[in-house]
PDB file of N, CA and C in Angstrom:
ATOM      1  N   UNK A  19    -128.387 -19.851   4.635  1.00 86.00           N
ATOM      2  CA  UNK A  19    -128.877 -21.168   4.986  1.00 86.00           C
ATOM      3  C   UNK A  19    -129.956 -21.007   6.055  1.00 86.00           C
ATOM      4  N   UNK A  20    -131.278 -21.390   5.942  1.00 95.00           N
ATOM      5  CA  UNK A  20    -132.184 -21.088   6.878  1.00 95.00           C
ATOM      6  C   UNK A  20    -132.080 -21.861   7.917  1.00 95.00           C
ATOM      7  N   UNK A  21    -132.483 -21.808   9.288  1.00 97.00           N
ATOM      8  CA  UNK A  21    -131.974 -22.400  10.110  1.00 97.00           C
ATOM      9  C   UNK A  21    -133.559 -22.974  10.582  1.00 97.00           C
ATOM     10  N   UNK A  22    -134.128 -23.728  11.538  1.00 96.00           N
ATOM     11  CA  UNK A  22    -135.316 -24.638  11.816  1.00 96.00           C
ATOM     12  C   UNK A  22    -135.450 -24.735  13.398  1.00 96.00           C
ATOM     13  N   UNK A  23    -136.264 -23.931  13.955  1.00 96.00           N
ATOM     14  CA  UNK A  23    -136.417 -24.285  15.017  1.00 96.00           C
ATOM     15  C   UNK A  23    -138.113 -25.020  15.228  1.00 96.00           C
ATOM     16  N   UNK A  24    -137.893 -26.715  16.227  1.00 96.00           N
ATOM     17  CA  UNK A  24    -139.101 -27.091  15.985  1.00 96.00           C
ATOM     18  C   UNK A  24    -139.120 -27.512  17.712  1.00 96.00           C
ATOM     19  N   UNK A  25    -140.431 -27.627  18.016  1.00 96.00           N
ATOM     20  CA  UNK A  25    -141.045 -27.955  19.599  1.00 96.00           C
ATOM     21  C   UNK A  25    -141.268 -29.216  19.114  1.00 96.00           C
ATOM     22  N   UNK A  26    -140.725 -30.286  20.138  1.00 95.00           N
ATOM     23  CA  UNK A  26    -140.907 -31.971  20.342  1.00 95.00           C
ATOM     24  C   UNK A  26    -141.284 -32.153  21.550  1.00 95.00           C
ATOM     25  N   UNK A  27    -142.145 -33.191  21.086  1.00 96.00           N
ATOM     26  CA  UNK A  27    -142.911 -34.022  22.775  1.00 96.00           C
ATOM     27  C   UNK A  27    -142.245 -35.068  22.036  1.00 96.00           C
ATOM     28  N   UNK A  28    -142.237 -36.298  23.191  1.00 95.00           N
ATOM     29  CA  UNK A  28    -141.852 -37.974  23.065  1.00 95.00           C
ATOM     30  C   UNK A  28    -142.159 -38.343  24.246  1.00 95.00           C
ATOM     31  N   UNK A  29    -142.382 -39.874  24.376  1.00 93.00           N
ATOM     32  CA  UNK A  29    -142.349 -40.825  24.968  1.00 93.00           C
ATOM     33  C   UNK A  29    -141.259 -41.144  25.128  1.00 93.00           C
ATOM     34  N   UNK A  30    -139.981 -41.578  25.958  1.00 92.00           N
ATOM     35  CA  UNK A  30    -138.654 -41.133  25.854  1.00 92.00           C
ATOM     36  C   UNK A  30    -138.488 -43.058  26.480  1.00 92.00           C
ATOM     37  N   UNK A  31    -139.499 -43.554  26.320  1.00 93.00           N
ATOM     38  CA  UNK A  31    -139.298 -45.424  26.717  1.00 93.00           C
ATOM     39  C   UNK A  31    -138.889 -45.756  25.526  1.00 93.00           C
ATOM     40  N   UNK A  32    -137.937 -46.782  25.220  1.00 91.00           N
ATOM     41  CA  UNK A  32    -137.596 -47.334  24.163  1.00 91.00           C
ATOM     42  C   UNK A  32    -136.253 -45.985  23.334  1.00 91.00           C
ATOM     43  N   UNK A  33    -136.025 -45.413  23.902  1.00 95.00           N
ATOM     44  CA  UNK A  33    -134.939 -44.494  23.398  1.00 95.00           C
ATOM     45  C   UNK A  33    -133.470 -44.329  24.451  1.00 95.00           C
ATOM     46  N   UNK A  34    -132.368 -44.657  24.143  1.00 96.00           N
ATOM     47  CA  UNK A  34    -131.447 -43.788  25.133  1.00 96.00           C
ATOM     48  C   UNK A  34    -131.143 -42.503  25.462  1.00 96.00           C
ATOM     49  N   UNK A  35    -132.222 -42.199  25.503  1.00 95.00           N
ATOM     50  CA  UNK A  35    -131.822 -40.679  26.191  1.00 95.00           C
ATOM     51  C   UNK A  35    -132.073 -39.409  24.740  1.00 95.00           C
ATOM     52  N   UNK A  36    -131.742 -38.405  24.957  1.00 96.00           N
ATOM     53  CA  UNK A  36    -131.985 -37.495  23.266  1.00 96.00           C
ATOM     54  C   UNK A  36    -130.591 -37.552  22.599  1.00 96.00           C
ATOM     55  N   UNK A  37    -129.326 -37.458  23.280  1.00 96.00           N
ATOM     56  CA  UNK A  37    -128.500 -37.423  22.791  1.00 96.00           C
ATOM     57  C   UNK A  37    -127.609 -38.804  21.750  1.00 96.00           C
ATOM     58  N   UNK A  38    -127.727 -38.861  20.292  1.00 94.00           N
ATOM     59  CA  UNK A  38    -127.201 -39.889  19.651  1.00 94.00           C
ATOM     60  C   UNK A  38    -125.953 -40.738  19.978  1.00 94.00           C
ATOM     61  N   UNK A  39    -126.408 -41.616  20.278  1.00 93.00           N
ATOM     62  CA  UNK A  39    -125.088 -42.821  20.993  1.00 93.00           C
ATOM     63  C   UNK A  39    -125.142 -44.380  20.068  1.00 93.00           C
ATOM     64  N   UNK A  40    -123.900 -44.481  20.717  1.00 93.00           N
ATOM     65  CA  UNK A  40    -123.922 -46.043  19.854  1.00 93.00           C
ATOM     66  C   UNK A  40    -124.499 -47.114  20.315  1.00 93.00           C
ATOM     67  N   UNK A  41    -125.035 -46.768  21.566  1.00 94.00           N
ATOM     68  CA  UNK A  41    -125.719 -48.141  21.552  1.00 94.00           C
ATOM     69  C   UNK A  41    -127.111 -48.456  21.543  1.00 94.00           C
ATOM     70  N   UNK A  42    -127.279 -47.606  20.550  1.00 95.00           N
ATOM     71  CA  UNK A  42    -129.162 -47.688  20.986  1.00 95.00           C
ATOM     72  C   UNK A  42    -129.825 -46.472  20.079  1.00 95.00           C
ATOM     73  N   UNK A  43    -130.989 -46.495  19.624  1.00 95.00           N
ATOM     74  CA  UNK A  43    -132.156 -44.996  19.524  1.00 95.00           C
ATOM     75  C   UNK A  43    -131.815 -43.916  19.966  1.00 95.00           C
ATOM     76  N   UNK A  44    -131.542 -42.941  19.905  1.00 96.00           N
ATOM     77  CA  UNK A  44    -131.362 -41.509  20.469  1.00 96.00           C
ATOM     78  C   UNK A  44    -132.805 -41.038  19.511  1.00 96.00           C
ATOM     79  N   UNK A  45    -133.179 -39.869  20.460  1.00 96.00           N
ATOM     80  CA  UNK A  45    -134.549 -39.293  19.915  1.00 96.00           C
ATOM     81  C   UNK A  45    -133.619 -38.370  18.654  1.00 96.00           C
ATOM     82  N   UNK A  46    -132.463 -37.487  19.180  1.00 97.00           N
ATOM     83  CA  UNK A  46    -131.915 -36.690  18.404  1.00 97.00           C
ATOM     84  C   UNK A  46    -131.373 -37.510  16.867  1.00 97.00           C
ATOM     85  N   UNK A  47    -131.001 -38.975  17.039  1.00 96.00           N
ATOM     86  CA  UNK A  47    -130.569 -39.757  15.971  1.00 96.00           C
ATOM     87  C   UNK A  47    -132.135 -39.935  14.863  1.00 96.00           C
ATOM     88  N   UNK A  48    -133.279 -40.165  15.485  1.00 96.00           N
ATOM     89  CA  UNK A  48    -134.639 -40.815  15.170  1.00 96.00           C
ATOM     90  C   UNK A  48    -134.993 -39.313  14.071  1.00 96.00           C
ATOM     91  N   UNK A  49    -134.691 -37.785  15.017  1.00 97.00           N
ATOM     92  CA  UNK A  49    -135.239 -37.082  14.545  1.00 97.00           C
ATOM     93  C   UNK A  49    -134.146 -36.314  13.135  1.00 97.00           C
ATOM     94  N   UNK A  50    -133.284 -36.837  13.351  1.00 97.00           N
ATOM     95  CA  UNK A  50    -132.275 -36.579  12.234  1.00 97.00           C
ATOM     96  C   UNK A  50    -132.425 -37.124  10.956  1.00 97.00           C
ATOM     97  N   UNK A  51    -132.683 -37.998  10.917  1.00 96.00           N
ATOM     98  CA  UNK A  51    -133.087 -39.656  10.377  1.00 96.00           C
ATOM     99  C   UNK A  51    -134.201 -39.154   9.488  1.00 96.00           C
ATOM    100  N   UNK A  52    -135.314 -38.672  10.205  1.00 96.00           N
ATOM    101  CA  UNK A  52    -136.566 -38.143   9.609  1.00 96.00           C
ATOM    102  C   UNK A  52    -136.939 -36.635   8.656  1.00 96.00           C
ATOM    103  N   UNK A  53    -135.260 -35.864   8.893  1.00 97.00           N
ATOM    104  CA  UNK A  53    -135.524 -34.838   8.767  1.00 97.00           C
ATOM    105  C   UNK A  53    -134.629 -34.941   7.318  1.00 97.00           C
ATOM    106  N   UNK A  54    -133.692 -36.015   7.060  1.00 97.00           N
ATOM    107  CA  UNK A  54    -132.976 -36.801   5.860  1.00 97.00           C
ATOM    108  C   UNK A  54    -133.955 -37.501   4.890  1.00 97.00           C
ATOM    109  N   UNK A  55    -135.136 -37.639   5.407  1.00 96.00           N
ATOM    110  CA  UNK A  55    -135.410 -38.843   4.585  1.00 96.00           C
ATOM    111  C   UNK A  55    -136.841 -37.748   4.007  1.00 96.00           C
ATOM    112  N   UNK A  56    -136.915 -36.642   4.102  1.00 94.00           N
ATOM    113  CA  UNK A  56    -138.043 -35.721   3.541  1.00 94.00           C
ATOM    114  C   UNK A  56    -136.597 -34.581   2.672  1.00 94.00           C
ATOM    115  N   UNK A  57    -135.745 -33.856   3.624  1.00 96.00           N
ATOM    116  CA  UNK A  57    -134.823 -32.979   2.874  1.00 96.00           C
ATOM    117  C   UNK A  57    -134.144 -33.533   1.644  1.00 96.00           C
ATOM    118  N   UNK A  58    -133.577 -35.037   2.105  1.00 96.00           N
ATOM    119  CA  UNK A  58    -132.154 -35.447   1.012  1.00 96.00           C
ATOM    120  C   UNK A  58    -131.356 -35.018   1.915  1.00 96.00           C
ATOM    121  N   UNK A  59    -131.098 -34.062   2.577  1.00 96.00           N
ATOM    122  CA  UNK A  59    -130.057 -33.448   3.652  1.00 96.00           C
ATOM    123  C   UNK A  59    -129.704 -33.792   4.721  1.00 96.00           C
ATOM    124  N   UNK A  60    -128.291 -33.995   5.271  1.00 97.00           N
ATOM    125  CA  UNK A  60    -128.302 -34.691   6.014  1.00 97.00           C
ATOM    126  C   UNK A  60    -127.772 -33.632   7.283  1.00 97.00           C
ATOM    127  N   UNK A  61    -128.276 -33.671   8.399  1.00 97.00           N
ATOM    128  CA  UNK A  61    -128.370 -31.894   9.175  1.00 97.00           C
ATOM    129  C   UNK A  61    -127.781 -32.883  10.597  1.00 97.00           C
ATOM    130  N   UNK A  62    -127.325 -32.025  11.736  1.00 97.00           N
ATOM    131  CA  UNK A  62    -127.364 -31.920  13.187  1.00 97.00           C
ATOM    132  C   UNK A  62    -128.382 -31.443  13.761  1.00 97.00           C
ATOM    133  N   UNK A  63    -128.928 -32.269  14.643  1.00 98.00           N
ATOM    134  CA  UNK A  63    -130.381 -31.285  15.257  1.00 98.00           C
ATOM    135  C   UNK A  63    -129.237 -30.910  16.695  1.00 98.00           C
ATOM    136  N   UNK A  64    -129.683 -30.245  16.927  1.00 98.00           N
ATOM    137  CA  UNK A  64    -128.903 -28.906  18.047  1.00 98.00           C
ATOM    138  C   UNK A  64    -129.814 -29.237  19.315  1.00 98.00           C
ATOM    139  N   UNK A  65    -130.277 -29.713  20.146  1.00 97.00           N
ATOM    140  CA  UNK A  65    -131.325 -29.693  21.268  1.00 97.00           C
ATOM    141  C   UNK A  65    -130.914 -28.453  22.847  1.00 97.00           C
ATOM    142  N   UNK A  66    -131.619 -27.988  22.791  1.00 96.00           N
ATOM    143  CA  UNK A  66    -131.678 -26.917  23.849  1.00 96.00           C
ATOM    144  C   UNK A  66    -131.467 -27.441  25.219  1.00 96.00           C
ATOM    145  N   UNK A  67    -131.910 -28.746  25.545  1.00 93.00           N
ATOM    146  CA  UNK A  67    -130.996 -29.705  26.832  1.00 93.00           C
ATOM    147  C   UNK A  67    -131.622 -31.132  26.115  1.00 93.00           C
ATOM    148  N   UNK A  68    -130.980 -31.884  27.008  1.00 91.00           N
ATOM    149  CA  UNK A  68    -131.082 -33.565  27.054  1.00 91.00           C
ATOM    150  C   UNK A  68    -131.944 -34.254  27.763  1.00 91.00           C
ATOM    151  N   UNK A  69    -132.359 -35.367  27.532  1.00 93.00           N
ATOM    152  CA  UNK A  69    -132.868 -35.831  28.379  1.00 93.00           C
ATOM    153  C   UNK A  69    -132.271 -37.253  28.573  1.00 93.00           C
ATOM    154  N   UNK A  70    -132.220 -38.272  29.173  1.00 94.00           N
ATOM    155  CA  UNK A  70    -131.913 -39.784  29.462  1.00 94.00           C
ATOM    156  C   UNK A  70    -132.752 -40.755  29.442  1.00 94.00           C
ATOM    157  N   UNK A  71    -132.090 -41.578  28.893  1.00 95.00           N
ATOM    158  CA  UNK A  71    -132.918 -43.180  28.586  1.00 95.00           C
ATOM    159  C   UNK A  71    -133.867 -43.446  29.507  1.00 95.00           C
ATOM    160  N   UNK A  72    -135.249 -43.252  28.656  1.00 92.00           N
ATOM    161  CA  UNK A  72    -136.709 -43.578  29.505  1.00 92.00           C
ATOM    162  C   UNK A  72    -137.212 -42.304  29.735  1.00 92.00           C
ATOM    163  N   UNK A  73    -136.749 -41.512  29.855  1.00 94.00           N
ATOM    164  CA  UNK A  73    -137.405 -39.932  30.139  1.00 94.00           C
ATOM    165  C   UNK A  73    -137.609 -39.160  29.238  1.00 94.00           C
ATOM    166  N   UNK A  74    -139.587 -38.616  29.637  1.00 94.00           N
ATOM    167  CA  UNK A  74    -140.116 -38.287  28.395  1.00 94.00           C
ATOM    168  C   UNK A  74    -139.676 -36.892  28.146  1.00 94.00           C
ATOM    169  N   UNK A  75    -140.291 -35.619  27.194  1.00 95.00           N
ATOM    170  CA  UNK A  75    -140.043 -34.792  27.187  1.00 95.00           C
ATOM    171  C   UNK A  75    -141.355 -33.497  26.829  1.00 95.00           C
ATOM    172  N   UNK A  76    -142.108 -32.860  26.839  1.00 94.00           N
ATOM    173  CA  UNK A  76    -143.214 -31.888  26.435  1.00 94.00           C
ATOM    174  C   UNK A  76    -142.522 -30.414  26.164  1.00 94.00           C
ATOM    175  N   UNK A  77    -142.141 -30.324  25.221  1.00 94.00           N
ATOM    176  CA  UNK A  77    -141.932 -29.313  24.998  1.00 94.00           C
ATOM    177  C   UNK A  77    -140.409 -28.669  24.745  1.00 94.00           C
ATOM    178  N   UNK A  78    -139.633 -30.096  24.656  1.00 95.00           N
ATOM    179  CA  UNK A  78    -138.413 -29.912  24.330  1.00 95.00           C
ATOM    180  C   UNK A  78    -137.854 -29.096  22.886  1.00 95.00           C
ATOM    181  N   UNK A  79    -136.994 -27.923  22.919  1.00 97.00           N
ATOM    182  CA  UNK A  79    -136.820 -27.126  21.924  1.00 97.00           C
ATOM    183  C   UNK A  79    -135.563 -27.435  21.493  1.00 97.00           C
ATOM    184  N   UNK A  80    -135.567 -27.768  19.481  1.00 98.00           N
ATOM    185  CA  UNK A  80    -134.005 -28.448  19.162  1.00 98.00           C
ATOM    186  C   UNK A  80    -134.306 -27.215  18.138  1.00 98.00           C
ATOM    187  N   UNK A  81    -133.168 -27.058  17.173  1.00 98.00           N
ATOM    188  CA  UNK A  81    -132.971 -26.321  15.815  1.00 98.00           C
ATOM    189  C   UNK A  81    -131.918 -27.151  14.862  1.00 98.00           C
ATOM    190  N   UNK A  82    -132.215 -27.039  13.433  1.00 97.00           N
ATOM    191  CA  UNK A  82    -130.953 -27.270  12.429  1.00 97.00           C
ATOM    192  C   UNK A  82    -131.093 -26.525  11.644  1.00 97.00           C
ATOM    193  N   UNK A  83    -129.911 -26.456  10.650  1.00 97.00           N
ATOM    194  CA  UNK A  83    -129.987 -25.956   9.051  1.00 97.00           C
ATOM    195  C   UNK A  83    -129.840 -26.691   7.944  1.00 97.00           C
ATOM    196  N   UNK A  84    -130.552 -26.216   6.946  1.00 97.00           N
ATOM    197  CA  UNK A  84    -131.176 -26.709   5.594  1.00 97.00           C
ATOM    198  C   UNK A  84    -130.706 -26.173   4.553  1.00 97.00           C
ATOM    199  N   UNK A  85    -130.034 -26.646   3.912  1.00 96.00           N
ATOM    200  CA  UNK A  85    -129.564 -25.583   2.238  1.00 96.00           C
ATOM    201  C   UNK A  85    -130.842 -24.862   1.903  1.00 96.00           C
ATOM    202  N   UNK A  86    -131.947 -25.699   1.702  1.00 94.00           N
ATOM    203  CA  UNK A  86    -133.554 -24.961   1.518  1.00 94.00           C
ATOM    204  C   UNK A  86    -134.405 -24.850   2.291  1.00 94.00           C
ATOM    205  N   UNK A  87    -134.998 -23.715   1.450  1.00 95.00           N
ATOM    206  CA  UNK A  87    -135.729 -23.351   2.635  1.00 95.00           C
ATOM    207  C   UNK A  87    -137.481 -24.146   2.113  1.00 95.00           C
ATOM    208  N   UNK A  88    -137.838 -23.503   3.320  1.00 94.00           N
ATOM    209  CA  UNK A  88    -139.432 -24.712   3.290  1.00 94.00           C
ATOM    210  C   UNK A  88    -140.032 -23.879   4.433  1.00 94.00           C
ATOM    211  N   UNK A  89    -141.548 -24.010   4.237  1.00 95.00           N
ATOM    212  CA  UNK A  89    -142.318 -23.293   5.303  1.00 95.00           C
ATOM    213  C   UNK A  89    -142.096 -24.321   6.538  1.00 95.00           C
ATOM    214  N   UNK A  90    -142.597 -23.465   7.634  1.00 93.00           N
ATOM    215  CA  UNK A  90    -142.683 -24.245   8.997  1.00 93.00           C
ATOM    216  C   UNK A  90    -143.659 -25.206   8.941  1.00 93.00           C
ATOM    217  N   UNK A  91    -144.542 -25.063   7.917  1.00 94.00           N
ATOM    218  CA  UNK A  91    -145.862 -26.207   8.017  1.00 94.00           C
ATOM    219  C   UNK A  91    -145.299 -27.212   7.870  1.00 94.00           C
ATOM    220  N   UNK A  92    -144.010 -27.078   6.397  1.00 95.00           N
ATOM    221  CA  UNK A  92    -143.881 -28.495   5.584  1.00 95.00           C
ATOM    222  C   UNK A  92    -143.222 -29.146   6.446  1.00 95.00           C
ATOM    223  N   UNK A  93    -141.835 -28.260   7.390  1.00 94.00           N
ATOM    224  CA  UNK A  93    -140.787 -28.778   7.921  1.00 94.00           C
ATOM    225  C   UNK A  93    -141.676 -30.182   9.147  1.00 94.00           C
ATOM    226  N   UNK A  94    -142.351 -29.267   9.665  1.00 94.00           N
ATOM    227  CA  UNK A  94    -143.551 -30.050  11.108  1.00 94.00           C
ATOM    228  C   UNK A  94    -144.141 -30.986  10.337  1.00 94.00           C
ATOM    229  N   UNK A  95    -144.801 -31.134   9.144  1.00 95.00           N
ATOM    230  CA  UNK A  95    -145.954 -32.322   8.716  1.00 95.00           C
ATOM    231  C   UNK A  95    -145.085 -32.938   8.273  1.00 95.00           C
ATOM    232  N   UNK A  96    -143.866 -32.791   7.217  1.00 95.00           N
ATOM    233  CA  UNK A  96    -143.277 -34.138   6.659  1.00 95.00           C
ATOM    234  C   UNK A  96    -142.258 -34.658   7.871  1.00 95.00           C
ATOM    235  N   UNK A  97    -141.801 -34.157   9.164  1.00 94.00           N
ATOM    236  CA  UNK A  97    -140.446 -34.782   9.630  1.00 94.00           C
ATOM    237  C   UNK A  97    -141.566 -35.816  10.627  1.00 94.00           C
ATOM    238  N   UNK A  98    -143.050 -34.970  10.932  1.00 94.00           N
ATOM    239  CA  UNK A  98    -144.014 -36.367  11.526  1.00 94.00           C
ATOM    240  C   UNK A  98    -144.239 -37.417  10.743  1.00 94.00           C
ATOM    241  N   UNK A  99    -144.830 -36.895   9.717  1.00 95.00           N
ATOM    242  CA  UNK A  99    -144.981 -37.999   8.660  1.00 95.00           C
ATOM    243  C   UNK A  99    -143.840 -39.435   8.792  1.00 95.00           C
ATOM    244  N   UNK A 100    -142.321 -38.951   8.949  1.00 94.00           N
ATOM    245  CA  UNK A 100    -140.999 -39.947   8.835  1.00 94.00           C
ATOM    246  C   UNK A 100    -141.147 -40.340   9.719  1.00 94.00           C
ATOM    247  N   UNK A 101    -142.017 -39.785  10.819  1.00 92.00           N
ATOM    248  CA  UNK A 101    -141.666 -39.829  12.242  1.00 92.00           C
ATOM    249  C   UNK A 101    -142.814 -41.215  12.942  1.00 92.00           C
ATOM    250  N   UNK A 102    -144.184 -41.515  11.845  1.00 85.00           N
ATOM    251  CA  UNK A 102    -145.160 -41.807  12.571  1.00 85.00           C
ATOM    252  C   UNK A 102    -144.925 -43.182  13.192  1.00 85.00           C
ATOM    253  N   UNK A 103    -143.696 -43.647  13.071  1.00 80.00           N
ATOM    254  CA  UNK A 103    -143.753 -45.374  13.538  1.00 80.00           C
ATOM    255  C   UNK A 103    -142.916 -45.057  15.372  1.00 80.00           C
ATOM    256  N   UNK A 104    -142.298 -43.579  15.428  1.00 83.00           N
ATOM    257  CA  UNK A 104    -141.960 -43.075  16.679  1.00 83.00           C
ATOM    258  C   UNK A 104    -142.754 -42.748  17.768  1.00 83.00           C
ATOM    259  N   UNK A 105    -142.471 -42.302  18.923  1.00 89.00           N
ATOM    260  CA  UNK A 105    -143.016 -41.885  19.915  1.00 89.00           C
ATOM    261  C   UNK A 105    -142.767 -40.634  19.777  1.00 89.00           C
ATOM    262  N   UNK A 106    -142.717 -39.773  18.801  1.00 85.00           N
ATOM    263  CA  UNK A 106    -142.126 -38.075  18.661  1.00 85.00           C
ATOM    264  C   UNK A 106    -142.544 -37.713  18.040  1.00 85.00           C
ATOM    265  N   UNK A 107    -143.062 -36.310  17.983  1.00 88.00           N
ATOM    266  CA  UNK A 107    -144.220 -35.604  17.463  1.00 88.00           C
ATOM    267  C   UNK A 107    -143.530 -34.370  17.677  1.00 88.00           C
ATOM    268  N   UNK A 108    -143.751 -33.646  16.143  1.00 88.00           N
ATOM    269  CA  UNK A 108    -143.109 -31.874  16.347  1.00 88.00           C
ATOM    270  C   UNK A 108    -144.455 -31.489  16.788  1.00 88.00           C
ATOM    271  N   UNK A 109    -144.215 -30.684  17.035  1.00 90.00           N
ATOM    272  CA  UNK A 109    -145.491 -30.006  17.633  1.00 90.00           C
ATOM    273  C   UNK A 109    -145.286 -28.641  16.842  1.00 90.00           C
ATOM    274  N   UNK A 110    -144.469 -27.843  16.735  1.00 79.00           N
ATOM    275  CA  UNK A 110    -144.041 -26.568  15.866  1.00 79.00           C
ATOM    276  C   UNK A 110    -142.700 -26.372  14.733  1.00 79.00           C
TER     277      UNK A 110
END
């Protein structure tokens, strides 16, 4: 199972924080969301730390796994693509 490591920037206003909660946007929920709606698959993004409601991030590093595999281009252009109505941008 190949595994996905991608670099995220965000605007972290309008989100609770990265970690997925019930009461609100999580960046980690937004970017899950996006990474379902290009795979069919429905994955855990893993984030390397957190951040909290309103606080942005440059360079924050998450990973998941994929039954398939896919180049790093496709994984970065289609999860922006899901992504473009967000404040989150893969960067890698």
């Amino acid at each position: 199972m190949p595994r996905y490591k991608i670099i995220l920037e965000y605007d972290g206003k309008g989100f609770v924080g990265w970690q997925r909660q019930a009461n609100g946007l999580a960046v980690q929920q937004a970017v899950e969301e996006a990474i379902h709606a290009f795979s069919g698959e429905t994955v855990t993004l893993f984030g390397a730390g957190r951040t909290d409601a309103g606080v942005h991030a440059l360079g924050q590093v998450a990973h998941f796994d994929l039954r398939r595999d896919f180049s790093a281009d496709k994984v970065r252009d289609a999860v922006n693509a899901w992504l473009r109505t967000n404040a989150i941008v893969v960067l890698a």
